[in-house]
Coordinates of C-alpha atoms in Angstrom, one line a residue:
M193 CA -28.1 30.4 48.9
R194 CA -25.6 28.2 50.1
R195 CA -23.2 29.8 53.1
L196 CA -19.2 30.1 52.7
T197 CA -16.7 29.4 54.8
S198 CA -15.1 32.5 55.1
P199 CA -17.0 36.0 56.1
L200 CA -17.9 38.4 53.4
T201 CA -15.3 41.3 53.0
R202 CA -15.5 45.1 52.4
L203 CA -16.0 45.1 48.7
H204 CA -18.4 41.7 47.9
L205 CA -20.3 43.8 51.0
R206 CA -20.9 46.8 48.7
T207 CA -21.2 45.0 45.5
L208 CA -24.7 43.4 46.9
V209 CA -25.4 46.3 48.7
C210 CA -25.5 47.8 45.2
R211 CA -27.1 44.7 43.2
C212 CA -30.2 45.6 45.8
I213 CA -30.8 49.3 45.7
C214 CA -30.5 48.9 41.7
S215 CA -32.9 45.8 41.3
S216 CA -35.3 48.0 43.4
A217 CA -35.0 51.0 41.1
T218 CA -35.8 49.1 38.2
N219 CA -39.4 47.4 39.8
Q220 CA -40.4 51.0 41.2
S221 CA -40.4 52.4 37.9
H222 CA -41.5 49.4 36.6
H223 CA -44.8 50.0 38.9
Q224 CA -45.0 53.8 37.8
Q225 CA -44.1 53.0 34.3
L226 CA -47.7 50.0 34.7
S227 CA -49.4 52.6 36.8
L228 CA -49.6 55.6 34.3
S229 CA -50.4 53.5 31.7
L230 CA -53.2 52.2 33.3
S231 CA -55.0 55.4 34.1
K232 CA -54.3 56.9 30.5
P233 CA -57.3 55.6 28.1
H234 CA -56.6 52.6 25.2
L235 CA -56.0 54.3 21.5
F236 CA -54.8 52.1 19.2
T237 CA -51.8 51.2 21.0
S238 CA -51.2 51.7 24.6
P239 CA -48.5 53.1 26.5
F240 CA -47.7 49.5 28.2
S241 CA -48.1 48.2 25.2
L242 CA -45.1 50.4 23.1
Y243 CA -43.3 49.7 26.4
L244 CA -43.0 46.0 26.1
Y245 CA -42.4 46.0 22.4
S246 CA -39.4 49.1 23.4
T247 CA -38.6 46.6 26.0
S248 CA -38.5 42.8 24.3
F249 CA -37.2 44.8 21.2
R250 CA -33.7 46.1 23.2
S251 CA -34.1 42.8 25.7
F252 CA -33.1 40.9 21.9
S253 CA -31.2 43.0 20.7
T254 CA -28.5 43.0 23.7
Q255 CA -29.1 39.9 24.5
I256 CA -26.1 38.4 22.5
N257 CA -23.4 41.4 23.9
E258 CA -24.7 39.6 27.2
E259 CA -24.3 37.0 26.8
E260 CA -20.5 37.7 25.1
T261 CA -19.6 40.1 27.9
T262 CA -20.6 37.2 30.9
A263 CA -18.5 34.6 28.8
Q264 CA -15.5 37.0 29.4
S265 CA -15.4 37.6 32.8
L266 CA -16.2 33.8 34.0
S267 CA -13.5 33.3 31.5
S268 CA -11.1 36.3 33.0
E269 CA -12.0 34.6 36.3
L270 CA -11.0 31.3 35.7
A271 CA -7.5 32.9 34.1
K272 CA -6.7 33.9 38.4
E273 CA -4.1 32.1 39.9
L274 CA -5.1 30.4 43.0
D275 CA -4.0 31.0 46.2
A276 CA -3.0 28.6 49.0
E277 CA -5.7 31.0 51.4
S278 CA -8.5 32.1 48.0
L279 CA -12.0 30.4 48.0
S280 CA -12.6 27.2 45.8
I281 CA -13.7 28.0 42.1
P282 CA -17.3 27.0 42.9
Q283 CA -17.4 29.4 45.5
R284 CA -15.8 32.1 43.7
L285 CA -18.1 31.6 41.1
D286 CA -20.7 31.5 43.6
L287 CA -19.7 35.3 45.0
S288 CA -19.3 37.0 41.4
F289 CA -21.4 36.2 39.1
S290 CA -24.8 34.4 41.4
H291 CA -26.9 36.5 39.7
I292 CA -26.2 36.0 35.9
T293 CA -28.6 33.9 34.1
L294 CA -26.6 30.2 32.5
T295 CA -27.2 29.3 29.3
P296 CA -25.3 27.1 27.2
T297 CA -23.9 29.6 25.2
V298 CA -22.7 31.2 27.3
I299 CA -21.1 28.0 29.2
L300 CA -19.7 27.2 25.3
T301 CA -18.5 30.6 24.7
T302 CA -16.9 30.3 27.9
L303 CA -15.4 27.5 27.2
N304 CA -13.5 28.7 23.5
L305 CA -12.2 31.9 25.5
S306 CA -10.3 29.7 28.8
P307 CA -7.9 27.6 25.8
D308 CA -5.8 28.1 28.5
S309 CA -7.1 27.6 31.8
G310 CA -7.0 23.9 32.0
R311 CA -8.6 22.2 35.6
T312 CA -10.1 24.8 37.0
V313 CA -12.5 24.1 34.0
L314 CA -13.6 21.1 36.4
G315 CA -14.6 24.1 38.8
L316 CA -16.5 25.4 36.3
F317 CA -18.1 22.3 35.9
K318 CA -18.7 21.3 39.7
W319 CA -20.2 25.7 39.8
V320 CA -22.9 24.6 36.8
K321 CA -23.8 21.2 38.0
S322 CA -25.0 22.7 41.7
K323 CA -27.4 25.7 39.7
E324 CA -30.5 24.6 40.3
S325 CA -31.8 27.4 38.4
F326 CA -29.5 25.5 35.2
N327 CA -31.0 22.9 33.8
L328 CA -27.3 20.5 33.5
D329 CA -28.0 18.3 30.6
D330 CA -26.4 15.5 28.2
E331 CA -25.6 18.2 25.2
V332 CA -23.3 21.0 27.9
V333 CA -21.4 17.7 29.4
S334 CA -21.1 17.1 26.4
Y335 CA -19.0 20.6 25.7
F336 CA -16.7 19.6 28.5
V337 CA -15.5 16.4 27.9
D338 CA -14.8 18.3 23.5
Y339 CA -12.6 20.5 25.8
F340 CA -10.3 18.2 27.8
G341 CA -10.1 16.3 24.7
R342 CA -8.9 19.4 22.7
R343 CA -6.0 19.4 25.3
K344 CA -5.9 15.2 25.3
D345 CA -6.1 15.7 29.1
F346 CA -8.5 12.5 29.1
K347 CA -8.0 12.4 32.9
A348 CA -10.5 15.6 33.8
A349 CA -12.4 13.9 30.8
N350 CA -13.3 11.0 32.7
D351 CA -13.7 13.1 35.6
V352 CA -16.7 14.8 34.1
L353 CA -18.4 11.7 32.6
I354 CA -18.0 9.9 36.5
D355 CA -19.8 13.5 37.6
G356 CA -22.3 13.7 34.9
V357 CA -23.8 9.8 35.0
G358 CA -27.2 10.1 34.8
I359 CA -27.2 12.8 32.7
T360 CA -24.4 11.9 30.1
G361 CA -26.2 10.3 26.3
R362 CA -25.3 10.0 22.6
K363 CA -23.4 14.0 22.3
T364 CA -21.0 12.8 25.0
L365 CA -20.6 9.0 23.5
E366 CA -20.3 11.4 20.7
S367 CA -17.2 13.4 21.6
M368 CA -15.4 11.6 23.9
V369 CA -15.0 8.9 20.5
D370 CA -14.0 11.6 18.6
R371 CA -11.4 12.7 20.9
L372 CA -9.9 10.0 22.0
V373 CA -9.5 9.0 18.0
R374 CA -8.3 12.1 16.5
A375 CA -5.7 12.2 19.6
G376 CA -4.4 8.8 17.8
R377 CA -5.8 6.4 21.1
P378 CA -7.6 3.8 18.9
T379 CA -7.2 1.0 21.8
Q380 CA -8.5 3.1 24.7
T381 CA -10.9 4.0 22.6
V382 CA -12.4 -0.3 22.2
A383 CA -11.6 -0.2 25.8
F384 CA -14.4 3.2 26.7
F385 CA -16.6 1.1 24.7
E386 CA -16.4 -2.5 26.3
N387 CA -16.1 -0.2 29.6
M388 CA -19.2 2.7 28.6
E389 CA -22.0 1.1 29.9
K390 CA -20.3 -0.5 33.4
D391 CA -18.2 2.7 34.0
Y392 CA -20.7 6.0 33.1
G393 CA -23.7 4.7 32.2
L394 CA -23.6 4.9 28.7
V395 CA -25.7 2.6 26.7
R396 CA -23.7 0.5 25.0
D397 CA -25.6 -1.0 21.2
L398 CA -25.9 -1.4 17.8
D399 CA -25.9 2.3 17.6
S400 CA -23.0 2.6 19.6
L401 CA -20.6 0.4 17.7
K402 CA -21.8 1.6 14.6
L403 CA -20.1 5.3 15.8
V404 CA -17.3 3.6 17.4
V405 CA -17.0 1.5 14.3
A406 CA -17.5 5.0 12.2
K407 CA -14.7 7.4 14.2
L408 CA -12.7 4.8 14.3
C409 CA -12.4 4.1 10.1
E410 CA -12.6 7.7 9.5
H411 CA -9.3 8.7 10.7
G412 CA -7.2 5.6 9.5
F413 CA -8.0 2.7 11.9
A414 CA -9.5 0.0 10.2
S415 CA -7.1 -2.5 11.5
Y416 CA -8.8 -2.3 15.4
A417 CA -12.6 -1.5 13.7
E418 CA -12.1 -4.8 12.2
K419 CA -11.3 -6.3 15.2
M420 CA -13.6 -4.7 18.0
V421 CA -16.3 -6.0 15.3
K422 CA -15.5 -9.7 14.7
S423 CA -14.9 -10.3 18.5
L424 CA -18.5 -8.6 19.4
A425 CA -20.2 -10.3 16.4
C426 CA -21.6 -12.6 19.2
E427 CA -23.0 -9.5 20.6
F428 CA -24.1 -7.4 18.0
F429 CA -24.0 -9.3 14.6
P430 CA -22.3 -6.3 11.9
D431 CA -25.4 -4.6 9.4
E432 CA -24.5 -3.4 5.7
Y433 CA -23.0 0.0 6.9
I434 CA -20.9 -1.6 9.9
C435 CA -18.9 -3.7 6.7
D436 CA -19.1 -0.9 3.7
M437 CA -17.8 1.4 6.8
L438 CA -15.3 -0.9 7.5
I439 CA -14.1 -1.5 3.9
K440 CA -14.1 2.9 3.4
G441 CA -11.6 2.6 6.4
W442 CA -9.1 -0.1 4.8
C443 CA -8.9 2.4 1.4
I444 CA -8.8 5.5 3.5
D445 CA -5.5 4.3 5.2
G446 CA -4.3 3.1 1.5
K447 CA -4.2 -0.8 1.7
L448 CA -6.3 -2.0 -0.9
D449 CA -5.3 -5.2 -0.5
E450 CA -7.3 -5.7 2.3
A451 CA -10.2 -3.8 1.2
Q452 CA -10.9 -6.1 -1.3
R453 CA -10.0 -9.1 0.7
L454 CA -12.8 -7.9 2.7
A455 CA -15.0 -7.7 0.4
G456 CA -15.1 -11.5 -0.5
E457 CA -15.2 -12.1 3.0
M458 CA -18.9 -10.1 3.5
Y459 CA -19.8 -11.3 -0.5
R460 CA -18.9 -15.0 0.9
G461 CA -21.1 -13.7 3.6
G462 CA -24.3 -12.9 2.3
F463 CA -23.5 -9.4 2.3
E464 CA -24.0 -7.1 -0.8
I465 CA -21.8 -3.9 -0.9
G466 CA -23.0 -0.6 -1.4
T467 CA -21.9 2.3 -4.1
S468 CA -20.3 4.4 -0.8
A469 CA -18.1 1.3 -0.4
Y470 CA -17.2 0.5 -4.0
N471 CA -16.8 4.3 -4.4
A472 CA -14.2 4.1 -1.2
I473 CA -12.5 1.6 -3.3
L474 CA -12.2 3.4 -6.2
D475 CA -11.4 6.0 -4.5
C476 CA -8.3 4.7 -3.5
I477 CA -7.5 2.9 -6.7
C478 CA -7.6 6.8 -8.2
K479 CA -4.9 8.0 -6.1
L480 CA -2.8 4.5 -6.0
C481 CA -2.5 5.3 -9.5
R482 CA -1.9 8.9 -9.3
K483 CA 0.8 8.0 -7.1
K484 CA 2.3 5.4 -9.4
D485 CA 1.6 5.6 -13.0
P486 CA -1.3 8.2 -13.9
F487 CA -1.6 6.8 -17.3
R488 CA -3.4 3.8 -15.5
L489 CA -6.2 5.5 -13.3
Q490 CA -8.8 5.4 -17.0
N491 CA -8.3 1.7 -17.5
E492 CA -8.2 0.8 -13.8
A493 CA -11.3 3.0 -13.0
E494 CA -13.6 1.1 -15.6
N495 CA -12.9 -1.7 -14.2
V496 CA -14.2 -1.2 -11.3
L497 CA -17.0 0.4 -13.0
L498 CA -17.7 -2.4 -14.6
E499 CA -17.5 -4.8 -11.6
M500 CA -20.7 -2.1 -10.5
E501 CA -22.8 -3.2 -13.5
E502 CA -22.0 -6.8 -12.7
K503 CA -22.7 -6.4 -9.3
G504 CA -26.0 -4.9 -10.0
V505 CA -24.7 -1.3 -7.8
P506 CA -26.0 1.6 -8.9
R507 CA -23.5 4.8 -9.9
D508 CA -24.7 8.2 -7.6
V509 CA -23.1 11.1 -7.4
E510 CA -20.1 10.4 -5.5
T511 CA -19.4 8.1 -8.3
F512 CA -18.7 10.6 -10.9
N513 CA -17.2 13.1 -7.8
V514 CA -15.0 10.9 -7.0
L515 CA -13.3 10.6 -11.1
I516 CA -14.0 13.9 -11.8
T517 CA -11.7 14.8 -8.7
N518 CA -9.6 12.7 -9.8
L519 CA -8.7 13.5 -14.0
C520 CA -8.7 17.2 -12.5
K521 CA -6.0 16.2 -10.4
I522 CA -4.1 15.1 -13.5
R523 CA -4.6 17.7 -15.5
K524 CA -7.2 15.7 -17.3
T525 CA -9.9 18.5 -17.6
E526 CA -11.5 17.7 -21.1
D527 CA -12.4 13.9 -19.4
A528 CA -13.5 15.1 -17.0
L529 CA -16.2 17.4 -18.8
N530 CA -17.1 14.9 -20.7
L531 CA -18.0 12.4 -18.0
F532 CA -19.8 15.8 -16.7
Y533 CA -22.0 16.0 -19.5
R534 CA -22.7 12.2 -19.0
M535 CA -24.3 12.1 -15.4
G536 CA -28.0 12.0 -17.1
Q537 CA -27.4 8.6 -18.5
W538 CA -26.9 7.2 -15.5
G539 CA -29.8 9.3 -14.0
C540 CA -27.5 11.2 -11.7
N541 CA -27.4 15.2 -11.3
P542 CA -24.0 17.4 -9.9
D543 CA -24.4 19.1 -6.5
E544 CA -22.5 21.6 -5.7
T545 CA -19.0 19.3 -4.6
T546 CA -18.7 18.6 -8.6
F547 CA -19.8 22.3 -9.7
L548 CA -16.5 23.6 -7.7
T549 CA -13.9 20.9 -8.7
L550 CA -14.7 21.4 -12.8
I551 CA -14.6 25.2 -12.0
R552 CA -11.6 25.3 -10.1
S553 CA -9.8 23.3 -12.7
L554 CA -11.1 25.5 -15.4
Y555 CA -9.5 28.6 -13.5
Q556 CA -6.2 26.7 -13.7
A557 CA -5.8 25.7 -17.4
A558 CA -6.1 28.8 -17.7
R559 CA -10.2 28.3 -19.7
V560 CA -11.2 31.2 -17.6
G561 CA -14.6 32.0 -20.2
E562 CA -15.8 28.6 -19.9
G563 CA -15.2 29.2 -15.8
D564 CA -17.4 31.7 -15.5
E565 CA -20.4 29.7 -17.7
M566 CA -20.0 26.8 -14.7
I567 CA -20.4 29.3 -12.3
D568 CA -23.5 30.7 -13.6
R569 CA -24.5 26.5 -14.9
M570 CA -23.6 26.4 -10.7
K571 CA -26.1 29.2 -10.0
S572 CA -29.0 27.9 -12.0
A573 CA -29.0 24.6 -11.0
G574 CA -30.2 25.9 -7.7
F575 CA -26.6 25.7 -5.4
G576 CA -25.7 29.1 -5.1
D577 CA -24.9 29.1 -1.6
A578 CA -22.2 27.3 -1.8
L579 CA -20.4 29.7 -3.3
D580 CA -19.6 31.8 -0.4
K581 CA -16.3 34.1 0.6
K582 CA -14.3 31.4 1.4
V583 CA -14.9 29.7 -2.4
Y584 CA -14.7 33.0 -3.9
Y585 CA -11.0 33.0 -2.8
E586 CA -9.9 30.4 -3.4
F587 CA -10.5 31.0 -7.3
L588 CA -9.4 34.3 -7.0
K589 CA -5.9 32.4 -5.9
I590 CA -5.9 30.0 -8.7
L591 CA -6.3 33.6 -11.3
C592 CA -4.0 35.4 -9.9
G593 CA -1.2 32.8 -9.5
I594 CA -1.7 31.9 -13.5
E595 CA -1.6 35.6 -13.9
R596 CA -5.0 36.6 -15.2
I597 CA -4.8 39.9 -13.0
D598 CA -7.5 41.5 -14.5
H599 CA -9.8 38.1 -14.6
A600 CA -9.0 38.0 -11.3
M601 CA -10.8 41.4 -11.1
S602 CA -13.9 40.5 -12.8
V603 CA -14.5 37.7 -10.3
F604 CA -14.0 40.0 -7.4
A605 CA -16.9 42.4 -8.8
K606 CA -19.0 39.2 -9.1
M607 CA -18.1 37.6 -5.3
K608 CA -19.4 41.3 -4.3
E609 CA -23.1 41.3 -6.7
D610 CA -23.3 37.7 -5.0
G611 CA -23.3 39.5 -1.7
C612 CA -19.8 38.2 -1.2
K613 CA -18.7 40.4 1.8
P614 CA -14.2 39.8 0.4
G615 CA -12.1 39.8 4.0
L616 CA -9.1 41.1 4.7
K617 CA -6.6 38.1 2.9
T618 CA -9.4 38.9 -0.1
Y619 CA -8.0 42.1 0.0
D620 CA -4.2 41.7 0.2
L621 CA -4.6 39.1 -2.1
L622 CA -5.6 41.5 -4.7
M623 CA -3.7 44.5 -3.6
G624 CA -0.4 42.6 -3.9
R625 CA -0.7 41.2 -7.3
L626 CA -1.3 44.9 -8.8
V627 CA 0.9 46.4 -7.8
A628 CA 3.4 43.4 -9.2
H629 CA 2.1 44.3 -12.1
N630 CA 2.8 47.8 -12.0
R631 CA -1.0 48.5 -11.4
V632 CA -0.7 51.1 -8.0
D633 CA -3.7 52.8 -8.7
K634 CA -6.2 50.3 -8.9
A635 CA -4.2 49.2 -6.1
N636 CA -4.5 51.9 -3.7
A637 CA -8.2 52.4 -4.8
L638 CA -9.1 48.5 -3.4
Y639 CA -6.6 49.8 -0.1
K640 CA -9.3 52.5 0.4
E641 CA -12.4 50.5 -0.2
A642 CA -11.2 48.3 2.2
E643 CA -11.1 51.0 4.7
S644 CA -14.2 52.6 3.9
N645 CA -16.0 49.5 4.7
G646 CA -14.3 48.8 8.3
L647 CA -11.2 46.3 7.6
A648 CA -7.8 47.3 9.8
V649 CA -6.2 47.1 6.5
E650 CA -2.4 48.3 7.1
P651 CA -0.1 49.7 4.8
K652 CA 2.9 47.2 3.3
A653 CA 5.2 47.2 1.0
Y654 CA 4.9 45.5 -1.5
M655 CA 7.6 45.3 -4.3
V656 CA 7.4 45.4 -8.0
H657 CA 8.1 42.2 -10.0
P658 CA 11.4 43.2 -12.3
R659 CA 8.9 42.0 -15.5
F660 CA 6.4 44.5 -15.2
A661 CA 8.8 47.5 -14.3
K662 CA 9.1 50.5 -16.4
K663 CA 13.1 51.0 -17.8
K664 CA 14.2 53.9 -17.6
S665 CA 15.7 55.1 -20.8
T666 CA 18.6 57.1 -20.4
A667 CA 20.8 57.8 -23.2
V668 CA 24.1 58.2 -22.1
K669 CA 26.5 59.4 -24.3
K670 CA 29.3 58.1 -24.8
E671 CA 32.8 59.9 -24.7
K672 CA 35.8 59.7 -26.8
K673 CA 38.7 57.2 -25.6
R674 CA 41.3 59.1 -25.5
L675 CA 44.1 56.7 -26.6
T676 CA 47.9 55.6 -25.3
L677 CA 51.1 56.2 -27.0
P678 CA 50.9 52.1 -27.2
E679 CA 47.7 52.1 -28.6
K680 CA 48.6 54.9 -32.0
M681 CA 51.2 52.9 -32.3
A682 CA 49.5 50.1 -33.1
K683 CA 46.8 51.2 -34.6
K684 CA 49.3 53.2 -37.0
R685 CA 50.8 49.7 -37.8
T686 CA 47.7 48.1 -38.6
K687 CA 46.6 51.1 -41.0
L688 CA 50.1 50.7 -42.6
K689 CA 49.8 47.1 -43.4
K690 CA 46.1 47.3 -45.1
I691 CA 47.7 50.3 -47.3
R692 CA 50.9 47.8 -48.0
L693 CA 48.4 45.3 -48.7
S694 CA 46.7 47.2 -50.7
F695 CA 48.9 47.5 -54.2
V696 CA 51.2 43.7 -53.8
K697 CA 49.6 42.6 -57.1
K698 CA 48.0 39.6 -57.7
P699 CA 50.4 36.9 -59.6
K700 CA 48.2 36.0 -63.3
K701 CA 47.3 32.3 -63.4
M702 CA 49.3 30.3 -66.7
A703 CA 47.2 28.7 -69.2
R704 CA 48.0 25.4 -70.0
R705 CA 48.8 24.2 -73.4
A706 CA 47.4 21.8 -75.8
F707 CA 49.0 19.3 -76.3

């Protein structure tokens, strides 16, 4: 163990003495149990084997809790403020946590529990690296790089990469590139790839180039990716995957002209555009049509599909998912269903994305019976695992939005039958809608059910919608209003006028003489 520069305090000495006493007591009890087990005759199961079974079971059941408590204590130590006279973070951790067993899970949980610790995490990294009992590998280094990348502190991430030379690999590279791109720094990403072998010892090959190009294109930086690929063409000749990713990047950026221009260059260069690139072009065209002229969507999509047939590019499930999703976005659910039933003509079977998109669209169109049938069809196709708590919550939200509360309650019952435990948001949504429909009894029943399930439900004052509120039938008798003298005189005059006009004789019409 490393010698400390400052003397041990009374509290530290007390902690070490207690730890030694506890360890000696446990060793003594272990030896006693071992001697007892050896002295007794062995039957089918010996006491020693039962002891080993119980201790192994107990250690397995409490391992997760021990890791959580260790991570919480490490996080609280990192959160303490440093004084000028205090020890450095590695020395403090050596003093207080020299007895713990480090695992990658403990380190990851500690970093997740310490979002505001900042650069004190660098001290944790140095302490972890100095531990001889722990094998620092590429995955653990990527945890630290990812932590500083979330904070956009790339100077600290650079220090971690420098200290991890010889350990870092593919996962660390992926974490660093991903954080740089998501932070909106494409120029820094390209510079990192050019200097990573010289500065950090990371392998600079075609696979790492594909990783950087894919990350840049996924976040809409296709122009930087294309420039980098063209500048490195002499060193790393691009393949069809890189070309497809560049086309996809231009489509994600919404620049269809650039994607078509790059596709033409690829054809002239002898490359073949794959199905994924055509799917990206198809999705880009559908999005532009939805924004400018939705009536042209089907015609423009048909042109892309005809071009795919001419080039001999097969359709896949993603092609149909793009078409069905965009048709459902413009509320053409019937056309999406027709396309769904024709998928088998091209040898394609629907996946979970296809089913979920159609179920949402059917519920939004108030075709709840067909939506339930699609759920059953999805389960029979083998995609029932995709119906989790989050998906069911989306269905309930749609049904409550179109005022189908009874059907939402039936879907809620189906959710519980499938083994999905509803959460607090699900109960809150249903209780609010039930009270709005003036069905307080069912809302109270849901409240009691949530409490029995152990959820921390708080009583809220939900409002009843005026449309569903019961109108009070209060029949108020109209009292006769006492007329004033001018009103009496006016009423009398009108009555006398009517009587006088009733006695006036109307003049007879003179008959015409015939001449």
